[in-house]
Coordinates of C-alpha atoms and ligand atoms in Angstrom, one line a residue:
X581 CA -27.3 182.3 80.4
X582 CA -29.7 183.4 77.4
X583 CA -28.1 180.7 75.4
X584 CA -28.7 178.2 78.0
X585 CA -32.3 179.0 78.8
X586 CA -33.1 179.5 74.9
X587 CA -31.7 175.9 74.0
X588 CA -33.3 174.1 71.4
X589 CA -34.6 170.0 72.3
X590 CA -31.4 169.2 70.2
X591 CA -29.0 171.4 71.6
X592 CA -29.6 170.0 74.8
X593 CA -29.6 166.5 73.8
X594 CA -26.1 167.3 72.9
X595 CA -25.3 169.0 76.3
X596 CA -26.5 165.7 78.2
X597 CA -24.7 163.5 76.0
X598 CA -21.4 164.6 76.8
X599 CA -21.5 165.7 80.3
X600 CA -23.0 162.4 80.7
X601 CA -22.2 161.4 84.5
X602 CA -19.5 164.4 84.8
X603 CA -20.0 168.1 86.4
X604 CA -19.3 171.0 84.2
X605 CA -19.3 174.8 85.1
X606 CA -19.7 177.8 83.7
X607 CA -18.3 180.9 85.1
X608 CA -19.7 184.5 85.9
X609 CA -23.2 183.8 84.6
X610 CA -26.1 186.3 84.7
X611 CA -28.4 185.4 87.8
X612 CA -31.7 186.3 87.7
X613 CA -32.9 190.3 88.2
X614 CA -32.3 191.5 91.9
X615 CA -29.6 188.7 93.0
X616 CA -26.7 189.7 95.0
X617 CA -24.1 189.2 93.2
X618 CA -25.5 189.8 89.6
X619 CA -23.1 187.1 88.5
X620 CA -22.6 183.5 90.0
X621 CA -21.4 180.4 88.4
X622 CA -24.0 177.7 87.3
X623 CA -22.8 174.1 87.1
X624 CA -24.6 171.1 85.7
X625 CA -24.0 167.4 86.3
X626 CA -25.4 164.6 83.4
X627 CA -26.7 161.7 85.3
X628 CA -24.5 158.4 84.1
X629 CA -26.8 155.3 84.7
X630 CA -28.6 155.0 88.2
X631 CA -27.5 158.8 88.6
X632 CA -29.5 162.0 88.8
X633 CA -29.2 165.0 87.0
X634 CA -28.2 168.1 88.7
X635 CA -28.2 171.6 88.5
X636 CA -26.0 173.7 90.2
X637 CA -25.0 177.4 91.3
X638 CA -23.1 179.3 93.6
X639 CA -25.1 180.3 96.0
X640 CA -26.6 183.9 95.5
X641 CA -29.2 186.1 97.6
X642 CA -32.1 186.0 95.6
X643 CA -33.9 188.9 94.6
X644 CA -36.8 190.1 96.1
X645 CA -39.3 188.9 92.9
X646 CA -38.0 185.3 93.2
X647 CA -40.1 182.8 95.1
X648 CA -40.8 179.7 95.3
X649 CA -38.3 176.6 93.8
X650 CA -35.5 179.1 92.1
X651 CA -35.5 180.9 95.2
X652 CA -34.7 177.7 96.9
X653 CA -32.1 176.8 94.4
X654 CA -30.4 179.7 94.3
X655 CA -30.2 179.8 98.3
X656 CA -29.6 175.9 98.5
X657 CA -26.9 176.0 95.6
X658 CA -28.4 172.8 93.8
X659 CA -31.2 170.9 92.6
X660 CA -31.5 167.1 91.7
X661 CA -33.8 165.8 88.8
X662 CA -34.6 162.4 87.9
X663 CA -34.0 162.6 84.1
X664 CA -32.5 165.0 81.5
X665 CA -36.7 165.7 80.8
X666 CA -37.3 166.7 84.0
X667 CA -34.1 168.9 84.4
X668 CA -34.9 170.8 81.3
X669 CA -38.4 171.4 82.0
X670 CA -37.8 173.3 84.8
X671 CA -35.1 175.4 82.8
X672 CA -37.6 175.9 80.4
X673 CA -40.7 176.6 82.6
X674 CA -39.5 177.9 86.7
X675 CA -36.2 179.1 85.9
X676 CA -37.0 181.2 82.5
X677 CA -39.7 182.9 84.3
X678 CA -37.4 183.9 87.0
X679 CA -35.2 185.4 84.4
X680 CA -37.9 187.0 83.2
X681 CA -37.8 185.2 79.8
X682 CA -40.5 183.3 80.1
X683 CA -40.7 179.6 78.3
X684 CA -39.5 179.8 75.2
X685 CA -41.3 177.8 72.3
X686 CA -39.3 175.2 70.9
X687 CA -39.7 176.1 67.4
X688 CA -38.6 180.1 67.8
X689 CA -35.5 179.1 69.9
X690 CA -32.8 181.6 69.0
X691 CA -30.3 179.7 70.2
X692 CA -28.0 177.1 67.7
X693 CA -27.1 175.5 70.8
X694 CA -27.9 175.5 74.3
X695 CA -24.2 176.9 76.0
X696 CA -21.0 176.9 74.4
X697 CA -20.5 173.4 73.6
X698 CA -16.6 173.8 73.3
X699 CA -16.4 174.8 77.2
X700 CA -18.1 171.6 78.2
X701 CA -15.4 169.4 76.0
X702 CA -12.6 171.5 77.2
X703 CA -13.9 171.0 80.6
X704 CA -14.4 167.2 80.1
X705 CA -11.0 167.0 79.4
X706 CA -9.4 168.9 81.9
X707 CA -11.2 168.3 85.3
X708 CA -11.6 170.9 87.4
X709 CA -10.0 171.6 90.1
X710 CA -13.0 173.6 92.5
X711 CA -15.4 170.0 91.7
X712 CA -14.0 166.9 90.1
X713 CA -15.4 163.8 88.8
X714 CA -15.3 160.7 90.7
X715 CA -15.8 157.2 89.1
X716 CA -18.8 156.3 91.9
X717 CA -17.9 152.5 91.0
X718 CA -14.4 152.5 91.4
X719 CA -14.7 154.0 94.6
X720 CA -17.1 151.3 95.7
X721 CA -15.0 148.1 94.3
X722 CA -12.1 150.2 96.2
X723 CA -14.2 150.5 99.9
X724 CA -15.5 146.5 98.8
X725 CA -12.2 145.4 98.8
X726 CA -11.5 146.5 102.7
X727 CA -14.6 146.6 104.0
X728 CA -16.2 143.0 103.9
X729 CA -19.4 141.8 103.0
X730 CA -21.0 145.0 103.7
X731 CA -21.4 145.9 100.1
X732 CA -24.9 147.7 100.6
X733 CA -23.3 150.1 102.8
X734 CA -19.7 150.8 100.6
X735 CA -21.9 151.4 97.3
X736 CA -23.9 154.0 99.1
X737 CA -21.1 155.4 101.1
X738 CA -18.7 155.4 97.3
X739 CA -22.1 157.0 95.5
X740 CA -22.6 159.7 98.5
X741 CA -19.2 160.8 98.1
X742 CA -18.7 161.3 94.8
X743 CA -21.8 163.6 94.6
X744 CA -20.4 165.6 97.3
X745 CA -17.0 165.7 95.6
X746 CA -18.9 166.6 92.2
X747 CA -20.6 170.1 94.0
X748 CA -19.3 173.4 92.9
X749 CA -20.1 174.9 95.8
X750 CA -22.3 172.4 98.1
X751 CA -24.7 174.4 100.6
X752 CA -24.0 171.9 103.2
X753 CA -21.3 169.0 104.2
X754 CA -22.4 165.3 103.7
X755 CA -23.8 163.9 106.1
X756 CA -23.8 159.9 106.8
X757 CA -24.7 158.1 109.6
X758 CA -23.5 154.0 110.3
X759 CA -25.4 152.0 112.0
X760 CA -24.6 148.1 113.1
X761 CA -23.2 146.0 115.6
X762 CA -20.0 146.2 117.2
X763 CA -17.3 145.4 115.1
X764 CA -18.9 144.9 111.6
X765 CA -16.7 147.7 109.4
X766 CA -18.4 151.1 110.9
X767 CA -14.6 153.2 111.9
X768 CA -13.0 150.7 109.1
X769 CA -15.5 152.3 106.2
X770 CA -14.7 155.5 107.1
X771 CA -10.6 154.8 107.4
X772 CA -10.7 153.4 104.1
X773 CA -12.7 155.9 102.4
X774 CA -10.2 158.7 103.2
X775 CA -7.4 156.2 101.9
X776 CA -9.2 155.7 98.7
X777 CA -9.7 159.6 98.5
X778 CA -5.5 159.9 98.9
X779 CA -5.1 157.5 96.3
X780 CA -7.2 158.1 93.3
X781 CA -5.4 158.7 90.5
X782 CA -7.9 160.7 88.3
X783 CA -9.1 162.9 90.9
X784 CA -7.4 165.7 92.7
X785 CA -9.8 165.4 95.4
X786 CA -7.4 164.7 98.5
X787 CA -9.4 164.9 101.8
X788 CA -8.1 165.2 105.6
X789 CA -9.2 162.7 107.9
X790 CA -9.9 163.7 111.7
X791 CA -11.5 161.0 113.6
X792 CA -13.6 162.2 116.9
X793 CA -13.7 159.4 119.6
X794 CA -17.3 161.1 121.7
X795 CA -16.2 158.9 124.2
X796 CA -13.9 161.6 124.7
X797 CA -16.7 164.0 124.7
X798 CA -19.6 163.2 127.3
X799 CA -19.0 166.1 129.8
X800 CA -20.3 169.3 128.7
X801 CA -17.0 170.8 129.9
X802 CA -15.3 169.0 127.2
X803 CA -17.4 170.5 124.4
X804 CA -15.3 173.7 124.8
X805 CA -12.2 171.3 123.4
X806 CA -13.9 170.2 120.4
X807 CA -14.9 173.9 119.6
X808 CA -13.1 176.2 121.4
X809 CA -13.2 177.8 124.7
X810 CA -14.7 181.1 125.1
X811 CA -12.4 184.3 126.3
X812 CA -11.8 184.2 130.3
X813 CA -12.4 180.7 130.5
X814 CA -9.9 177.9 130.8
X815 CA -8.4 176.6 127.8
X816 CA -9.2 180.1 125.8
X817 CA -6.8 180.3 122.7
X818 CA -5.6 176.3 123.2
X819 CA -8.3 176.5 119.3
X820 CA -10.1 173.6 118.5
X821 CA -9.1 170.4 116.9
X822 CA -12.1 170.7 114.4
X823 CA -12.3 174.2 113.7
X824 CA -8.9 174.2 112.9
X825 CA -8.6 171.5 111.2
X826 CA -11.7 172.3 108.9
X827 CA -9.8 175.8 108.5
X828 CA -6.6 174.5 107.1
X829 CA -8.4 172.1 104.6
X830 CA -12.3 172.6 103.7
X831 CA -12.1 168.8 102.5
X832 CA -12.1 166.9 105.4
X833 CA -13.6 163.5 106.6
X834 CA -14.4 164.0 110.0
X835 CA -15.7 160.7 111.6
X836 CA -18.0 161.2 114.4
X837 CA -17.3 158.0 116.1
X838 CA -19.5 156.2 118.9
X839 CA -22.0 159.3 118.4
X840 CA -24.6 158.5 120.9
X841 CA -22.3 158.8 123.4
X842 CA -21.4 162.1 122.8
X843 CA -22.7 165.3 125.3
X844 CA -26.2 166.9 123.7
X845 CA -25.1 170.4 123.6
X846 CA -22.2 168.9 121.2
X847 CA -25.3 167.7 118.7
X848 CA -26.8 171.0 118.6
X849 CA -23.5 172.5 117.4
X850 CA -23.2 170.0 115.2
X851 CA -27.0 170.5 114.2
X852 CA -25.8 174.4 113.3
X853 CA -23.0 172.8 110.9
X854 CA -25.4 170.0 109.1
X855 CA -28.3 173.0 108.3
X856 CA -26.0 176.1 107.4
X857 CA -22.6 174.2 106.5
X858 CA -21.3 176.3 109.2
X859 CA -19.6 175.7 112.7
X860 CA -19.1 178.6 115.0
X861 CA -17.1 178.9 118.5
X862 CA -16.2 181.8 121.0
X863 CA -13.4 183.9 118.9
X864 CA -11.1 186.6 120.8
X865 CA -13.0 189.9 121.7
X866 CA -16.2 188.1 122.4
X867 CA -17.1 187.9 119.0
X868 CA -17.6 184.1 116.8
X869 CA -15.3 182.5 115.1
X870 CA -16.6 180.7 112.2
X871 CA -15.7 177.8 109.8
X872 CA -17.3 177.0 106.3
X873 CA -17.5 173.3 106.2
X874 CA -19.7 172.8 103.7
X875 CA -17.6 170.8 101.7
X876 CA -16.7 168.0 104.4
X877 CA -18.1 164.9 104.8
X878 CA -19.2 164.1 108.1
X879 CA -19.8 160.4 108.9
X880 CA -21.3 159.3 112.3
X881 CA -21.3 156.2 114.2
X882 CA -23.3 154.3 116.4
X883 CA -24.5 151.0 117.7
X884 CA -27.3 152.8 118.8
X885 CA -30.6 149.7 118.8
X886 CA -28.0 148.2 115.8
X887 CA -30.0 144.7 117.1
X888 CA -34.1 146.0 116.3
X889 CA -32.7 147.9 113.4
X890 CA -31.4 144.3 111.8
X891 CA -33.9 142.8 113.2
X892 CA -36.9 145.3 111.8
X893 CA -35.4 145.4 108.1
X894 CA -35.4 141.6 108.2
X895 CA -38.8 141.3 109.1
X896 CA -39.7 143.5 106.3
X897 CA -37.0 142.1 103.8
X898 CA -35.7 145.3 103.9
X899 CA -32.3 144.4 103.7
X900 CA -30.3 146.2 100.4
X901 CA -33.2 148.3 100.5
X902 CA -32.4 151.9 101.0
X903 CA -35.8 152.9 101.2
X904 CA -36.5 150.6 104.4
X905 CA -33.8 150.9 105.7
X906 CA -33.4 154.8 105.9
X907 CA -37.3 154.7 107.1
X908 CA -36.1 151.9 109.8
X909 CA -33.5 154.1 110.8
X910 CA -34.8 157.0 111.4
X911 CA -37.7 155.5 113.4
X912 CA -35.4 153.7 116.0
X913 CA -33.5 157.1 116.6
X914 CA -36.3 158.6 117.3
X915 CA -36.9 155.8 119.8
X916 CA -33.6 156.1 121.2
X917 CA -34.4 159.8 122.2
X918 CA -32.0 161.2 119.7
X919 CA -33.6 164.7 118.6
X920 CA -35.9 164.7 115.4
X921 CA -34.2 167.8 114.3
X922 CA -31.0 165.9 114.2
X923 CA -32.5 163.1 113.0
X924 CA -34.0 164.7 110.1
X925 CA -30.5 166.1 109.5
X926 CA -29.0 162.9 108.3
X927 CA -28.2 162.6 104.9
X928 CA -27.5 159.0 104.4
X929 CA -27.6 155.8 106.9
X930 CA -25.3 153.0 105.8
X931 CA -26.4 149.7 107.6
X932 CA -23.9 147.7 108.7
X933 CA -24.9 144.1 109.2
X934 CA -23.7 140.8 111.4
X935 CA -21.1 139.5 109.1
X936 CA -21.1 136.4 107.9
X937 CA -18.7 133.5 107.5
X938 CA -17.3 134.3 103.9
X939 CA -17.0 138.1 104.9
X940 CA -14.7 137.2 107.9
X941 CA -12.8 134.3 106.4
X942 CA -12.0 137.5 103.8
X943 CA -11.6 139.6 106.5
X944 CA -9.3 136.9 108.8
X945 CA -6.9 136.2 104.7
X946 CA -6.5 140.3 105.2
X947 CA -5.8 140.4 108.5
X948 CA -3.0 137.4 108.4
X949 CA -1.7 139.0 105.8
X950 CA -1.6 142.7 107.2
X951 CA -0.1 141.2 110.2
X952 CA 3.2 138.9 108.4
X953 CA 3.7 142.5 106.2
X954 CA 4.3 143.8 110.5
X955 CA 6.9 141.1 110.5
X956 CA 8.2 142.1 107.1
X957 CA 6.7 139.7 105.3
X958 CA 5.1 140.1 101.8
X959 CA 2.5 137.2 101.8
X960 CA 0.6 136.4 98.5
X961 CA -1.1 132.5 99.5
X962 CA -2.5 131.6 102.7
X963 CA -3.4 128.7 103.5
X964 CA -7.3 128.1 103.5
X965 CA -6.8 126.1 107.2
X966 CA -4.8 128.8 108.9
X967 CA -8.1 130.7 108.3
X968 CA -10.4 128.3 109.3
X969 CA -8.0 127.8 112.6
X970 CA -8.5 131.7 113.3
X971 CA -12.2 131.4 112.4
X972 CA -12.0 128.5 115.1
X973 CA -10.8 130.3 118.1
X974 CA -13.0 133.4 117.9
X975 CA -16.1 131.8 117.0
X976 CA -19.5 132.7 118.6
X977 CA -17.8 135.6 120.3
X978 CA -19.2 138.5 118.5
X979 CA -20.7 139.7 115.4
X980 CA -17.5 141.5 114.2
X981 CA -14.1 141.0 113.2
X982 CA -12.3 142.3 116.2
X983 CA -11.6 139.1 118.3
X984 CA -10.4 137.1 114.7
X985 CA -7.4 139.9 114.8
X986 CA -5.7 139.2 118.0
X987 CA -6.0 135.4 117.6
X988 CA -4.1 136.0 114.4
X989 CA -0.6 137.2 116.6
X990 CA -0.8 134.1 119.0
X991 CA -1.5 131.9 116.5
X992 CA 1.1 132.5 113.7
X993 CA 3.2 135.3 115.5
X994 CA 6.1 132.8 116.2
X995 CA 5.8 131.5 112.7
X996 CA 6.6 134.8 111.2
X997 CA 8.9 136.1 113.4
X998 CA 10.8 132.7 112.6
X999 CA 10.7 133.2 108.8
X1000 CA 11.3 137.1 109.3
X1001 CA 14.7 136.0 111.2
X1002 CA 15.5 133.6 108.1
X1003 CA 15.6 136.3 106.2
X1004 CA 12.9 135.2 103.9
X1005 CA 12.1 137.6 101.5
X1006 CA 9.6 137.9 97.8
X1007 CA 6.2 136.6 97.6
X1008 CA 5.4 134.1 100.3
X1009 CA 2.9 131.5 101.3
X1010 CA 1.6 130.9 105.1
X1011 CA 1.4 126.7 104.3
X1012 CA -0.1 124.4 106.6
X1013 CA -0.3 122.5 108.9
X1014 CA 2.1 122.7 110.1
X1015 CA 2.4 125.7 109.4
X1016 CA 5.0 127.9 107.7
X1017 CA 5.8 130.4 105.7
X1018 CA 7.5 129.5 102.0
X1019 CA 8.4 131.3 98.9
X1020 CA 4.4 131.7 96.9
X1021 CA 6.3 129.1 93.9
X1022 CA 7.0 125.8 96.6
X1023 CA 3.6 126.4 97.6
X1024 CA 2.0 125.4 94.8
X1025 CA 3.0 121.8 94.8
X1026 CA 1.0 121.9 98.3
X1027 CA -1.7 119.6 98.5
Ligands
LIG2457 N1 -16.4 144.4 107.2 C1 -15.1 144.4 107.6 N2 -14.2 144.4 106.6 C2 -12.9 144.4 107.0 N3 -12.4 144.4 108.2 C3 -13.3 144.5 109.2 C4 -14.7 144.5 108.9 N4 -15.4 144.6 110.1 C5 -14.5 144.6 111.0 N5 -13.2 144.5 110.5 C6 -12.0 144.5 111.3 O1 -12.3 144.6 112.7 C7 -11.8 145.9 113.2 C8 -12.9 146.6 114.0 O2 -13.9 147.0 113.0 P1 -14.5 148.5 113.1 O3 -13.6 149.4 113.9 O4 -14.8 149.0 111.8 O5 -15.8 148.2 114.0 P2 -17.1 149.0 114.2 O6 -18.1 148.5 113.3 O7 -16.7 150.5 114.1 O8 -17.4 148.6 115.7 P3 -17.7 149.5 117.0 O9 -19.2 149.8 116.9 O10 -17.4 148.6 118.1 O11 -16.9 150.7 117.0 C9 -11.3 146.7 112.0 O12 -10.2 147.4 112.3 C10 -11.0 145.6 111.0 O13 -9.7 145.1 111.1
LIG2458 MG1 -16.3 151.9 115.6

């Protein structure tokens, strides 16, 4: 720890230079005089372009001589900085004096280098397992290419997540909250994300995915089955399908869907979770039963005034503007009655907005093609007026996708389940009209 407080301007500029946009740790560091434990591990993250610098640590209990900022670091278990300046002021200024070494002038550092520069590369190379690196952009063009025309939303949903997977040791789960219309991506987002999570190859992040319908959950007698019943009343040791769930795997994406309509008391619980990454529920002999979840992700979902909050970022041109947006937001919860304490909770709002007609001709191309793969089919082509013909039949009904996929059966259903009984097989086209389904090649002399 010496070494990295005593750092000279060089050494550091070496340390940000390779742990440029990637999280690196160092184990079983000194804390600061009085903390409990003495030791903790310290973690640092480079910001790669748009990114911010972080500076980690496992949470400790401060000693009683710490105040202020490192006392809030060191209970928090992070801080963000907005440039590699920044970040080492503070090491140099707030966080020297808390170890009692005081700034150090530049010109007397001890130091040759700021930490042990053959940890960080060793680390580089071999991620680590407790926080891993996640490309933030290949996440997004993987969300992007499921989630339609909502590309706002996906890049601030891919670059939420991958800070949260970067922690050490986050002090609290992520929190996200989508807002928008019926139909518009919202449960899709969330479904994909934890498909993207499964599959990424240079990550060993795998996450569990639990999806909450609080339709489900409007009684307040039903709030004992999302967390547990206490002893001597009915359903006592049936558990609960998010404590246990967030026991077996810490990593989990727990979707929150159709939040608004879920029972208050089931918000305040939730509230306890958000603040202290912890949920409790009745355990045996009266005592509590309690589940770290501070590294989940917890997405919410509501249409919740989804038509004045379009309607209010329009008017102030708002629209890919996370600043507007989140102030939007938060303003028409309050509105809606939903608890400032909750409110201020939220992490992130992703708006979702009214798609339009090149997002669900994408979305309709998808869905055709989703559905022929049902008939065992493997479709490459289709043809640009069997999506127009879908487009057709559910136009004007909503703002979402939904009514484009069950057109998408009655109007080609019979022309894949006739192709599917030929025995067609390889890379196909959907042709027409008429239409039909050919091998991808004969396609191409289509006109
Ligand atoms: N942006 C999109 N990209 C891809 N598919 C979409 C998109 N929006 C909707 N869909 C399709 O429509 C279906 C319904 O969308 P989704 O469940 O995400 O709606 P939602 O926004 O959660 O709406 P609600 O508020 O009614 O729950 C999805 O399963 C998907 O097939
Ligand atoms: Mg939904």
């Amino acid at each position: 720890m010496k070494q990295f407080l005593e750092g000279s301007d060089q050494a550091y500029a070496e340390l940000f230079a390779q742990a440029r946009g990637a999280c690196v740790r160092f184990r079983q560091q000194l804390m600061p005089p009085g903390c409990e434990p003495a030791m903790s591990d310290i973690g640092f993250e480079g910001g790669s372009t748009g990114q911010q610098y972080r500076l980690y640590v496992r949470p400790v209990s401060p000693g009683p001589a710490i105040q202020g900022e490192v006392c809030e670091w060191l209970h928090r278990g992070e801080r963000s900085f907005g440039s590699s300046e920044s970040l080492q002021a503070w090491i140099r200024g707030p966080l020297s004096a808390a170890f009692r070494c005081h700034s150090v002038d530049r010109g007397q550092s001890t130091a040759d280098g700021v930490t042990d520069m053959d940890i960080v590369r060793a680390q580089l190379k071999q991620a680590e397992p407790a926080a891993c690196y996640v490309d933030a952009a290949k996440l997004e063009r993987q969300l992007a290419q499921k989630v339609r025309g909502q590309e706002h939303a996906t890049r601030q949903l891919a670059r939420t997540v991958a800070r949260q997977l970067a922690r050490l040791q986050p002090a609290r789960p992520a929190v996200l909250f989508a807002v928008g219309p019926s139909g518009v991506g919202k449960t899709r987002s969330a479904e994909v994300l934890a498909e993207a999570l499964s599959n990424l190859d240079d990550s060993p992040a795998t996450y569990r995915y639990l999806r909450l319908d609080m339709n489900e959950y409007q009684e307040a007698h039903r709030v004992s089955q999302l967390l547990g019943a206490p002893q001597g009343y009915v359903g006592y040791g049936d558990g609960s399908q998010l404590l246990d769930t967030l026991a077996a795997e810490p990593r989990t994406i727990v979707l929150f869907d159709e939040i608004e309509k879920a029972h208050p008391s089931i918000l305040r619980v939730l509230m306890n979770a958000m603040d202290q990454g912890r949920l409790s529920s009745p355990g045996g002999n009266g005592g509590t039963r309690e589940v770290d979840c501070r590294s989940a992700i917890f997405i919410f979902t509501s249409n919740l005034r989804a038509e004045e909050i379009l309607a209010n970022i329009d008017r102030l041109s708002g629209r890919g503007n996370s600043v507007i947006e989140d102030e939007v937001c938060r303003r028409n919860l309050l509105a809606a009655q939903i608890p400032a304490e909750i409110v201020g909770r939220i992490g992130r709002f992703l708006v979702f907005h009214g798609l339009d007609a090149e997002a669900r001709a994408r979305i309709v191309a998808d869905c055709i093609v989703a559905t022929a793969a049902e008939y065992g089919l493997s479709l490459q082509r289709v043809s640009p007026f069997a999506v127009v013909e879908v487009m057709k039949k559910a136009c004007g009904r909503s703002f979402g996708a939904r009514p484009e996929r069950y057109s998408i059966d009655e109007l080609y259903g019979a022309v894949f389940a006739a192709a599917g009984g030929k025995g067609v097989t390889g890379p196909l086209a959907l042709i027409g009209p008429p239409y039909a389904v050919v091998p991808a090649s004969d396609s191409d002399s289509e006109g």
